[in-house]
Coordinates of C-alpha atoms in Angstrom, one line a residue:
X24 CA 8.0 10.0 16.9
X25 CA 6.6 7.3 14.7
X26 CA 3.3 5.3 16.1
X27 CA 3.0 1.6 15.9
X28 CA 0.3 -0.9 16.3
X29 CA 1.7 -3.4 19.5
X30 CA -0.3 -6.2 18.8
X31 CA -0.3 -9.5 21.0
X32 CA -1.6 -11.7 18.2
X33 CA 0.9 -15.1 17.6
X34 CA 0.6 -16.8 14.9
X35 CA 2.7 -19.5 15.6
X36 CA 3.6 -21.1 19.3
X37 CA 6.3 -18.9 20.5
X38 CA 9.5 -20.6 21.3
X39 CA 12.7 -19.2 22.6
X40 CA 16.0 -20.5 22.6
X41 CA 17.3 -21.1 25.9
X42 CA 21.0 -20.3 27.2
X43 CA 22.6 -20.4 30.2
X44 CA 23.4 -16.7 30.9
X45 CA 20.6 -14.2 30.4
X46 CA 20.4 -10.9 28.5
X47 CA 20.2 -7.6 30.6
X48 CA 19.4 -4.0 28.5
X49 CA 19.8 -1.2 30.7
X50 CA 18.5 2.6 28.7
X51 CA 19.6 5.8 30.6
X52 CA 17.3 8.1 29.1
X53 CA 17.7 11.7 29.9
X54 CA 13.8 13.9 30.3
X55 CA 12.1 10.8 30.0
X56 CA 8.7 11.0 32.0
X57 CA 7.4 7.3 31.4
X58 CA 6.5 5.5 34.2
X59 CA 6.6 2.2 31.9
X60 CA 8.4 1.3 28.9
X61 CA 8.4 -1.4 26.3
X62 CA 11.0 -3.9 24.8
X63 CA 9.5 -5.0 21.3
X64 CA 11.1 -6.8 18.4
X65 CA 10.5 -7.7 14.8
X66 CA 9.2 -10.9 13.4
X67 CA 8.2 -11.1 9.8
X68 CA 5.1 -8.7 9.5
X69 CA 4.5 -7.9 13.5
X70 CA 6.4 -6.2 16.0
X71 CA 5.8 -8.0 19.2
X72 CA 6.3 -7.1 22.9
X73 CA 9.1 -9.1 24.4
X74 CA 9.5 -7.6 28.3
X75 CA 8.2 -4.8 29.9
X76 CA 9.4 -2.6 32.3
X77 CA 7.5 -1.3 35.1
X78 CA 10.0 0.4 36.9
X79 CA 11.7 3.6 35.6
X80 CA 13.3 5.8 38.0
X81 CA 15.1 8.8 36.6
X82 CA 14.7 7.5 33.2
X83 CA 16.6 4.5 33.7
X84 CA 15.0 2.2 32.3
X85 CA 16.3 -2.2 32.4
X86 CA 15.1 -5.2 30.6
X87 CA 16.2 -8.4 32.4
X88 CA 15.8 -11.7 31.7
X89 CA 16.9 -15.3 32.4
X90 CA 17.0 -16.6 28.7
X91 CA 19.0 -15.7 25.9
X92 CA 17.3 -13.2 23.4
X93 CA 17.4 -13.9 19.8
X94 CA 18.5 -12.3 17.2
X95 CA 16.9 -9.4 15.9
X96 CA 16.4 -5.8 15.8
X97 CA 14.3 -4.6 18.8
X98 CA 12.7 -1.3 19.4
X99 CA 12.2 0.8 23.2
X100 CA 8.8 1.8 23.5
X101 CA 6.8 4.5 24.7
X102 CA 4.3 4.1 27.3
X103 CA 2.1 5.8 24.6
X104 CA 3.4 3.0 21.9
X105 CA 5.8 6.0 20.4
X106 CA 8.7 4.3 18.9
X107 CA 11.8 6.2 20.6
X108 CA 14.8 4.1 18.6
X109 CA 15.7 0.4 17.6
X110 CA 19.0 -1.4 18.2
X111 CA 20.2 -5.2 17.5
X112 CA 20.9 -7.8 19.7
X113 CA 23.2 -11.0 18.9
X114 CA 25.2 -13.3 20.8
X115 CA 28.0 -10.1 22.0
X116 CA 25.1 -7.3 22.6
X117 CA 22.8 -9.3 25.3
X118 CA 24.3 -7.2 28.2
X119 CA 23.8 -3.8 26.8
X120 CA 23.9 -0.4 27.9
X121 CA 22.8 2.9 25.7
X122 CA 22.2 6.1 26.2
X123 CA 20.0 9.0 25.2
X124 CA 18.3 12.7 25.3
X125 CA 15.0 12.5 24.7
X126 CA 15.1 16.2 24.3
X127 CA 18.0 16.7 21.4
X128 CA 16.4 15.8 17.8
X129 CA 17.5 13.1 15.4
X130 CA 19.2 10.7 18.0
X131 CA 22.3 12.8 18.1
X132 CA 22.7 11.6 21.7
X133 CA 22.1 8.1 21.2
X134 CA 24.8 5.7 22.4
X135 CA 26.1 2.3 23.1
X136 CA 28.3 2.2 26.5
X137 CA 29.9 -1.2 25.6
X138 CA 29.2 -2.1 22.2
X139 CA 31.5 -0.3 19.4
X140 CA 29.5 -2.0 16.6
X141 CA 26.2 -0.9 18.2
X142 CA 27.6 2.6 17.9
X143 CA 28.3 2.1 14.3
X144 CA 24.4 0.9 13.7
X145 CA 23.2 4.3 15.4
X146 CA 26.1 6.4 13.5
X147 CA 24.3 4.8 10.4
X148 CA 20.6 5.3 11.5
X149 CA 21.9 9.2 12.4
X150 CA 23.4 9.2 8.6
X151 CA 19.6 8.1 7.1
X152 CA 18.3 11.0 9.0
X153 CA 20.2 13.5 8.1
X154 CA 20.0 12.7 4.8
X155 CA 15.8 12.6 5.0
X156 CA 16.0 15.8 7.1
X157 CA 18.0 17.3 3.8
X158 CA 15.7 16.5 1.8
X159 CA 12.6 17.7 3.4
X160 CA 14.6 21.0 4.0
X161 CA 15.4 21.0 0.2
X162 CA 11.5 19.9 -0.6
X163 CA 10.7 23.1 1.7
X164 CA 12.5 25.5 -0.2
X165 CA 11.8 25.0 -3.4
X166 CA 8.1 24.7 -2.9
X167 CA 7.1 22.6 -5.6
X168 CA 4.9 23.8 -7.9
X169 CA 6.1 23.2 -11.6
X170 CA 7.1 20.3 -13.5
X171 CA 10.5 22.0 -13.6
X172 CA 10.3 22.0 -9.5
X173 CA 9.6 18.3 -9.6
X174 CA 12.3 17.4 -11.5
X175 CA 14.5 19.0 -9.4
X176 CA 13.2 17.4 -6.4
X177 CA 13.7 13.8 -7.9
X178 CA 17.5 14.7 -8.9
X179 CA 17.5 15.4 -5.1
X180 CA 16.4 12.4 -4.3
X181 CA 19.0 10.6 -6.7
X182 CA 22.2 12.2 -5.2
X183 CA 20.4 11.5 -1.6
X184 CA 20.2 7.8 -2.6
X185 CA 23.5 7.6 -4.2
X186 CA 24.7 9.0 -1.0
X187 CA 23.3 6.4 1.0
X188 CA 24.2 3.2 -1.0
X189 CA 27.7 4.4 -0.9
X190 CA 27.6 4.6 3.0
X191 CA 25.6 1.3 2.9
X192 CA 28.2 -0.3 0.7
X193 CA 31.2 0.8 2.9
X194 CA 29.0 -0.3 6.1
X195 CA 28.8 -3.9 4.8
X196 CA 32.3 -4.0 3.7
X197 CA 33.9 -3.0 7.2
X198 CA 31.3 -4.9 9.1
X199 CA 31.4 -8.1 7.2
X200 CA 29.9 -11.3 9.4
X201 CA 28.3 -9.6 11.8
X202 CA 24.2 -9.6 12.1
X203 CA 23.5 -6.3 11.8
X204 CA 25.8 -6.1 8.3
X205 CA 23.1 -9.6 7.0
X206 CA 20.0 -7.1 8.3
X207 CA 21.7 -4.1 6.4
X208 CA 22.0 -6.3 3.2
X209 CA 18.1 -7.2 3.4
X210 CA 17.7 -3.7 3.5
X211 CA 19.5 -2.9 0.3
X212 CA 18.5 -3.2 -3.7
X213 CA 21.1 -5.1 -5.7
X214 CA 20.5 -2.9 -8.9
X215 CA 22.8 -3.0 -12.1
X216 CA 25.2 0.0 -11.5
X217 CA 26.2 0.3 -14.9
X218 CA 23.4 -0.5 -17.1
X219 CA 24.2 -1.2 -20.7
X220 CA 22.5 0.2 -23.7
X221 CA 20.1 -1.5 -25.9
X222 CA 20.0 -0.9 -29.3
X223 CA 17.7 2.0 -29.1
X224 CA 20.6 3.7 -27.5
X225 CA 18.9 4.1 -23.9
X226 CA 19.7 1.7 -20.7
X227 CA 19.2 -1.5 -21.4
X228 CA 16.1 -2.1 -19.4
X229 CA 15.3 -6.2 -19.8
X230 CA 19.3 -7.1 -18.8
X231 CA 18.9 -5.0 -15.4
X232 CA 15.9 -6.4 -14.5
X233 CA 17.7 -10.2 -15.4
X234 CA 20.6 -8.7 -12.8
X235 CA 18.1 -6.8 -10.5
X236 CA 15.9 -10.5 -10.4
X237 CA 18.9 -12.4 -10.1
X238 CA 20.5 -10.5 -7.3
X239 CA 17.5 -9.9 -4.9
X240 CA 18.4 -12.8 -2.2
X241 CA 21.9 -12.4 -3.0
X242 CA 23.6 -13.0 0.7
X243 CA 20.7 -13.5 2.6
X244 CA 20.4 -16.8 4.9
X245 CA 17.0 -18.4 4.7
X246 CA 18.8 -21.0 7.5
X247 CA 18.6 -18.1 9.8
X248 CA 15.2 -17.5 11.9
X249 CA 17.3 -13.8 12.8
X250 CA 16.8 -12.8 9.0
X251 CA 12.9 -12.2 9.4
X252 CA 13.8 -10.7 12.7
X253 CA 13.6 -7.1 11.7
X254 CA 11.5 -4.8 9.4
X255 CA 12.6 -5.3 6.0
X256 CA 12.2 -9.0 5.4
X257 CA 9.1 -9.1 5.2
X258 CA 8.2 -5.9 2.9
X259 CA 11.6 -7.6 0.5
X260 CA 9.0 -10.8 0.5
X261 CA 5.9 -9.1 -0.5
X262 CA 7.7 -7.2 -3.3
X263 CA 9.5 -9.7 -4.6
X264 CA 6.3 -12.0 -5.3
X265 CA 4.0 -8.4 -6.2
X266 CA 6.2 -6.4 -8.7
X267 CA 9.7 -8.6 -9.1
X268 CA 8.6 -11.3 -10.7
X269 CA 5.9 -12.3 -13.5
X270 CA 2.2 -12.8 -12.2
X271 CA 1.5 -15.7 -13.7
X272 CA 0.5 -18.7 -11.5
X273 CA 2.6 -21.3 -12.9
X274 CA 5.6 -18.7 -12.6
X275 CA 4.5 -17.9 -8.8
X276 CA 4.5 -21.7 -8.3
X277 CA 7.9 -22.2 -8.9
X278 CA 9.5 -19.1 -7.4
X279 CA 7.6 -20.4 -4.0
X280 CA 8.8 -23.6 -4.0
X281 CA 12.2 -22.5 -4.8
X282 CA 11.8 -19.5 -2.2
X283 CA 10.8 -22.5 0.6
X284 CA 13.2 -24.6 -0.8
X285 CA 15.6 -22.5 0.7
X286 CA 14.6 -22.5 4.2
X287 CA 14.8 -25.1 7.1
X288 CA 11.5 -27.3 7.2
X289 CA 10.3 -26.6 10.3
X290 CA 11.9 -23.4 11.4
X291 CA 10.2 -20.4 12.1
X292 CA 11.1 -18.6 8.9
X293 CA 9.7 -21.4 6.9
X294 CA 6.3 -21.4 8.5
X295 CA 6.0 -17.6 9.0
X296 CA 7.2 -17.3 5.2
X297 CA 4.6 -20.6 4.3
X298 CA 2.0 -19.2 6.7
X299 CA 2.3 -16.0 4.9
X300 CA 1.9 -16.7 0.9
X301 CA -1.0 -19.2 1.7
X302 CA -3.1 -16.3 3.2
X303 CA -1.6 -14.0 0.1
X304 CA -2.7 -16.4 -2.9
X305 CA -6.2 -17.5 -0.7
X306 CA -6.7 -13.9 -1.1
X307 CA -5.4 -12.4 -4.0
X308 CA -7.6 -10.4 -6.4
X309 CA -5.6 -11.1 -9.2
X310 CA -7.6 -13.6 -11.6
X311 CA -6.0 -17.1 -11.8
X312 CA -4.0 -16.9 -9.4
X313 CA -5.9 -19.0 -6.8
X314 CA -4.0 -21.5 -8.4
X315 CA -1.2 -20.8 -6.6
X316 CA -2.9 -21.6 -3.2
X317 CA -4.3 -24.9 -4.3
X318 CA -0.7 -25.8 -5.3
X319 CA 0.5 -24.8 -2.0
X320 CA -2.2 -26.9 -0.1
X321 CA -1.4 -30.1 -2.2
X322 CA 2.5 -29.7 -2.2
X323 CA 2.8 -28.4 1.9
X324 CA -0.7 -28.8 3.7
X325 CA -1.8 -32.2 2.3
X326 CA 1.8 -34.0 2.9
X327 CA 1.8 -32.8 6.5
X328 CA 4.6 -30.3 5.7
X329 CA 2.3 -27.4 6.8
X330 CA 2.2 -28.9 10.1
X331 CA 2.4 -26.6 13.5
X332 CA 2.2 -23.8 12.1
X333 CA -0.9 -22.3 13.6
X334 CA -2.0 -22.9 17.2
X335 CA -5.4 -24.3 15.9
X336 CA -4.3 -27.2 13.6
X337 CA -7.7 -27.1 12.4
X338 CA -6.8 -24.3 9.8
X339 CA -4.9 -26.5 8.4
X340 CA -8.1 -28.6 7.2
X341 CA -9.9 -25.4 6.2
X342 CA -7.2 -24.6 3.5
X343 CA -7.0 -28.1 2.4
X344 CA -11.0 -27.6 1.9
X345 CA -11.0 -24.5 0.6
X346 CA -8.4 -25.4 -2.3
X347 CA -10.2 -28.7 -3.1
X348 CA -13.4 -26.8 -3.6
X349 CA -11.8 -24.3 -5.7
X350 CA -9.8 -26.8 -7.6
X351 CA -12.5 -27.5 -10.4
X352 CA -13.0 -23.8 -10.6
X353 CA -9.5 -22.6 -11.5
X354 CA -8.8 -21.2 -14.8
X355 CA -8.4 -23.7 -17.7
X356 CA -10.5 -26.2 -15.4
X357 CA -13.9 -27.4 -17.2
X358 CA -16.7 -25.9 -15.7
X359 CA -19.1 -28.4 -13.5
X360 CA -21.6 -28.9 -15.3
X361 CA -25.9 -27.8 -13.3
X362 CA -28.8 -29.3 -13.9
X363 CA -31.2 -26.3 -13.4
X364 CA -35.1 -25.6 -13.3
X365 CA -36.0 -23.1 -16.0
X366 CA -37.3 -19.6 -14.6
X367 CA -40.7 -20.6 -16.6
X368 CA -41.2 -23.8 -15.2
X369 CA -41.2 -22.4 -11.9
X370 CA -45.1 -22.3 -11.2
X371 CA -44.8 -26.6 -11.9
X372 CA -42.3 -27.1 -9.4
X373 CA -43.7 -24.2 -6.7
X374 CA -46.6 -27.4 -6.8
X375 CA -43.7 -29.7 -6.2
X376 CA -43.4 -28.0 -2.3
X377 CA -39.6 -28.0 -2.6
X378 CA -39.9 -25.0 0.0
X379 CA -42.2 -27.0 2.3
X380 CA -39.6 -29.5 3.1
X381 CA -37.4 -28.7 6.4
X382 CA -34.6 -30.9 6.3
X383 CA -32.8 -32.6 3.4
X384 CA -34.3 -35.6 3.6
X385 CA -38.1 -34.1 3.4
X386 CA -36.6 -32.5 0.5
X387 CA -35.0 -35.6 -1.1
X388 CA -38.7 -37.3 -0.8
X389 CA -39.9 -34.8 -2.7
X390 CA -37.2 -34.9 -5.2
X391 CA -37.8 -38.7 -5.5
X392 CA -42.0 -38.6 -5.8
X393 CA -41.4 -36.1 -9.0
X394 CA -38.5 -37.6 -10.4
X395 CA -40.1 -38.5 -13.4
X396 CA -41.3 -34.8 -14.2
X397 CA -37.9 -33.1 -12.8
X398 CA -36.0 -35.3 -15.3
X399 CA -38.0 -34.1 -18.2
X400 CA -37.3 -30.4 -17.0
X401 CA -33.6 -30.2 -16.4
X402 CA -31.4 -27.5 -18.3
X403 CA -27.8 -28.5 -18.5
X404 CA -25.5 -26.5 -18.4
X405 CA -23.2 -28.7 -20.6
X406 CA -26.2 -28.5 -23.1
X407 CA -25.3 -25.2 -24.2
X408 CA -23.7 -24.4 -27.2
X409 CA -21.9 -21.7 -28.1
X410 CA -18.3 -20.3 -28.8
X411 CA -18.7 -17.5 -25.7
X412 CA -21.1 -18.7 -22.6
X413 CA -21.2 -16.1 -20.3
X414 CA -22.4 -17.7 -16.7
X415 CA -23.5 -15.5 -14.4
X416 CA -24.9 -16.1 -10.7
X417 CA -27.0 -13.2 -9.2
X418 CA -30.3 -12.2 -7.4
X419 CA -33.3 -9.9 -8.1
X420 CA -32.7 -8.0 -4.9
X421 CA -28.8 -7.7 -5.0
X422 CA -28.4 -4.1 -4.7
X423 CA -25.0 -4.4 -6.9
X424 CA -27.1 -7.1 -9.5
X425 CA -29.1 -4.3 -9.7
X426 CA -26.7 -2.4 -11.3
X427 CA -24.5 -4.5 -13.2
X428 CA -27.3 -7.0 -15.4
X429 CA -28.7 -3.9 -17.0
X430 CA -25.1 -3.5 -17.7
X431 CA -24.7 -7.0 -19.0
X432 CA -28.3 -6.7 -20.7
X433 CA -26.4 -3.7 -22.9
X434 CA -23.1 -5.9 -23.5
X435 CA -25.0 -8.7 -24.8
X436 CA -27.6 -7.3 -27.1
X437 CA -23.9 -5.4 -28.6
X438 CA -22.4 -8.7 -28.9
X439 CA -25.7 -10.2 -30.7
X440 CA -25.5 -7.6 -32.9
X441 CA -21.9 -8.2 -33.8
X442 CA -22.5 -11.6 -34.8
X443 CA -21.1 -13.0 -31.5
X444 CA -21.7 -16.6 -30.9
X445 CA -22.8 -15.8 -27.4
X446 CA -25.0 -17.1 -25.2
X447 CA -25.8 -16.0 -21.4
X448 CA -26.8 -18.9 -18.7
X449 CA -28.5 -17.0 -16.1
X450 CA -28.4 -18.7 -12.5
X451 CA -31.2 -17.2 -10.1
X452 CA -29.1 -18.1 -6.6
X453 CA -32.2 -17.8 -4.8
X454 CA -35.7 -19.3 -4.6
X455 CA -38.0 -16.8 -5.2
X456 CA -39.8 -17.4 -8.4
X457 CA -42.0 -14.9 -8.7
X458 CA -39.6 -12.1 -8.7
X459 CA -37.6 -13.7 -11.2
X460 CA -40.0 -14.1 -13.6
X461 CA -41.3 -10.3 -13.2
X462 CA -37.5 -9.8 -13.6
X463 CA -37.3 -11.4 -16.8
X464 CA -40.3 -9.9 -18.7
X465 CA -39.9 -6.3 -17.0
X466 CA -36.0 -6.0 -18.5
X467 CA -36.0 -8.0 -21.5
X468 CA -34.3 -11.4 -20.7
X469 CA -35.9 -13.8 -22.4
X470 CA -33.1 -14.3 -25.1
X471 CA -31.3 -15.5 -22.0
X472 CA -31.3 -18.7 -20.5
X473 CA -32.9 -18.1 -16.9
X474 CA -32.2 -20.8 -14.8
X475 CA -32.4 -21.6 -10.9
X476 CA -32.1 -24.6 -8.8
X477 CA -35.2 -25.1 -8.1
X478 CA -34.8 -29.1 -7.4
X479 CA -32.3 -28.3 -4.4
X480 CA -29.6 -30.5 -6.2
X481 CA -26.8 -28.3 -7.0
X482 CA -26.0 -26.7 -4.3
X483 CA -24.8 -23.8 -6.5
X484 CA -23.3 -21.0 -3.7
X485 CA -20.4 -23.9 -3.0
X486 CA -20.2 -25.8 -6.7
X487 CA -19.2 -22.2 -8.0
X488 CA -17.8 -20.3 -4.8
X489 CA -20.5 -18.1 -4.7
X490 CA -20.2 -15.8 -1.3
X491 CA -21.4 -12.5 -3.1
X492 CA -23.5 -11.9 -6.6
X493 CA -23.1 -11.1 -9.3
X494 CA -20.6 -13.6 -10.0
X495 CA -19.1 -14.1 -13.9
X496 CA -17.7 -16.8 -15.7
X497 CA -16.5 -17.1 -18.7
X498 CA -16.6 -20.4 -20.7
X499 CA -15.4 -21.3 -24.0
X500 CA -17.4 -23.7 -26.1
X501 CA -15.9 -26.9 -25.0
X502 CA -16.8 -25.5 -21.4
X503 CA -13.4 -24.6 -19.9
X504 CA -13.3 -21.3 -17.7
X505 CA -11.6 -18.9 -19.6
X506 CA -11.7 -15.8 -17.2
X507 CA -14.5 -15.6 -13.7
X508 CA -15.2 -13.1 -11.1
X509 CA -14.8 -10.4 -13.6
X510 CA -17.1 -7.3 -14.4
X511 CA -18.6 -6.9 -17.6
X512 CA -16.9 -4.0 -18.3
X513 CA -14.2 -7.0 -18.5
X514 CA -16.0 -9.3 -20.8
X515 CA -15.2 -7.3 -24.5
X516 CA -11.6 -7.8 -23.7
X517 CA -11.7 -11.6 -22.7
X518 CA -13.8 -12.2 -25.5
X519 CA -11.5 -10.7 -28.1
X520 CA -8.7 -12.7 -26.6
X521 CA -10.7 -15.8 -26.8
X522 CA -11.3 -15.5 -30.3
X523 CA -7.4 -14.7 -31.0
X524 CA -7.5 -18.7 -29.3
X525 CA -10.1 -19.7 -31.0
X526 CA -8.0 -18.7 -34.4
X527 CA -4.5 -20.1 -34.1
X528 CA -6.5 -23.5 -33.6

């Protein structure tokens, strides 16, 4: 039996619709030795415990309650949280009987007493069994251990999968309006069946990936709140925005707003689906693509259409901060410009007693009684000149710095030597001058332009979204970022492409 994860977590208020008659699951289940059993459901990425029964007596086991449930596929489990089998409920299944032997394999008992269709949903989940039984019995056998052996295994698969969509096909066909045939078609893949050949004589791969793009929601009612009530809605989501379509933020921005676009604002379906492609592009990996998230905080968060969908309404100001500080920061966004200490004038301003001061205002006194000198001293960033400036933010004792500037040390001497109008701006995030400087002459960086803020005025770990060092950017020379948070194994590559730019203009 499968294991799942019952967690208790809500993201969103929970609301249930109310009706006037109630819904009442009874579950014979024969050799059953649980003392108490679960009724769970699916909604978007969580399976959440709707009643519980404390109860069983000869393994039957009932679910009763005064309200309506919705729409969904829900699951009876274990008292050990062992899924034993799902079923649906809609408006004709919410007094439901089913039976079962806990002791035959691959549900060959399972049963609905009063519900023909629910019959025809276990008759199908039998079908995907049997076929995945097959198919580990056919893996057994031949024992793979050649390329010859693999090959034969994948044509398995393909007359396995052919063998399902056929049954799918014919599912949805005789069960057509019902909510278990909508769930069935979220399930499915609406690939080209008869793919066309290119000119190279093999399938034509660009016009069934047009169909394959085109098709994906075909059918499929973003109205509904039921249609992220089981467990392929949300997995259909996630692959649609991670391998469907192109990863390029202005592309992502329009497929979300056309994806939300076709939900009701306000209903669960659009928060859980808003909810859940804020926290994907806040946190992607993928460079650039933060742009995405500030979109979605100016177009749903900062015109209030964001609103209740977390139980702390606070969040919602978080994201609206967090994209405004990453705004400035996004690629193709000029850099904000430092004013920065040099690493050599360090033993001038140590005098200063920058360190001494304890709140900001001690240190703003300071700032103000040496304004004259500090003025004189500045480096700007936007005094740098060059066709690559690669800015990086690190510190002497950053176990990771420690490996990668020796790295960058390498990479930039190479570039110098290839003529590379490159210069490095080297931010110090810390305070500690002495180790910088020891830095500095014990490695060889003086060809770089060591910086740090030693005048408290930049406030550089938020100006540049610095949680963790080293940290990369990559300007061009009118200061725009070109590529950040990259390694410098990275850096050859955005280089070359930056001077492919730099030669169409």
């Amino acid at each position: 039996m499968k294991k799942i994860f019952l967690t208790f977590v809500f993201c969103f208020s929970a609301i249930y619709a109310h009706a006037q008659s109630g819904y009442n699951i009874t579950i014979n289940l024969k050799n059953c030795n649980d003392t108490i059993a679960f009724l769970t459901f699916y909604q978007f990425d969580k399976t959440l415990i709707k009643d519980t029964c404390t109860n069983i007596k000869n393994g039957r086991i009932v679910f009763k309650g005064k309200n309506k449930l919705d729409k969904g596929i829900y699951t009876l489990v274990s008292q050990k949280k062992s899924i034993y089998f799902d079923f649906f409920i809609d408006d004709q299944t919410q007094v439901l009987e089913l039976n079962n032997d806990l002791a035959k394999n691959d549900l060959e008992d399972l049963s609905a007493v009063n519900s023909p269709l629910e019959n025809e949903f276990f008759d199908y989940i039998k079908f995907i069994n049997k076929q995945n039984k097959e198919f580990q019995e056919y893996r057994t056998e031949i024992n793979v251990k050649t390329k010859k052996d693999t090959l034969l295994l994948n044509e398995k698969q393909k007359v396995l999968d052919k063998r399902i969509q056929a049954y799918e096909r014919s599912f949805l066909e005789k069960n057509k309006a019902t909510y278990i045939a909508e769930v069935l078609n979220i399930k499915m893949e609406k690939a080209l069946q008869d793919i066309p050949k290119a000119s190279n004589g093999r399938p034509d791969s660009i016009v069934a990936y047009k169909y394959y793009k085109k098709h994906y929601w075909d059918n499929i009612d973003f109205k509904e709140d039921a249609t992220m009530r089981n467990p392929f809605f949300s997995p259909k989501l996630k692959k649609y925005f991670e391998s469907v379509i192109v990863s390029y933020p202005d592309s992502v921005i329009v497929e979300v707003d056309r994806i939300l676009e076709k939900t009701k604002p306000g209903s669960f379906l659009n928060k859980y689906m808003l909810a859940n492609l804020t926290y994907t592009y806040e946190t992607s990996k993928i460079m650039g693509i933060d742009k995405v998230f500030v979109h979605i905080s100016d177009k749903y968060f900062k015109t209030g259409k964001a609103a209740g969908i977390y139980d702390d309404e606070s969040v919602i100001n978080r994201i609206i901060k967090r994209a405004d500080l990453l705004r400035p920061l996004l690629i193709g966004a000029t850099a904000p410009d430092l004013s920065m200490i040099k690493a050599e004038d360090y033993p001038i301003v140590k005098k200063m007693a920058f360190e001494a001061a304890k709140t900001s205002d001690e240190a703003t006194k300071v700032y103000y009684a040496n304004e004259g000198t500090l003025n004189k001293m500045f480096n700007h960033l936007y005094s740098v000149n060059a066709n690559f400036i690669i800015l990086v933010f690190w510190d002497v004792d950053c176990g990771h710095c420690q490996k990668e500037i020796p790295k960058l040390i390498k990479l930039y001497n190479e570039l110098k030597k290839d003529k590379k109008d490159v210069k490095v701006y080297s931010v110090y995030t810390l305070h500690e001058g002495d180790k910088y400087l020891k830095y500095i002459a014990d490695n060889g960086l003086q060809d770089w332009i060591n910086v740090y803020d030693g005048a408290h005025i930049n406030n550089v770990t938020v100006k540049y979204d610095i949680y963790s060092t080293p940290v990369i950017y990559v300007l061009d020379k009118n200061k725009k970022i070109k590529a950040k948070r990259i390694g410098v194994e990275q850096l050859k590559d955005v280089i070359k492409d930056m001077e492919k730019e730099y030669l169409k203009k």
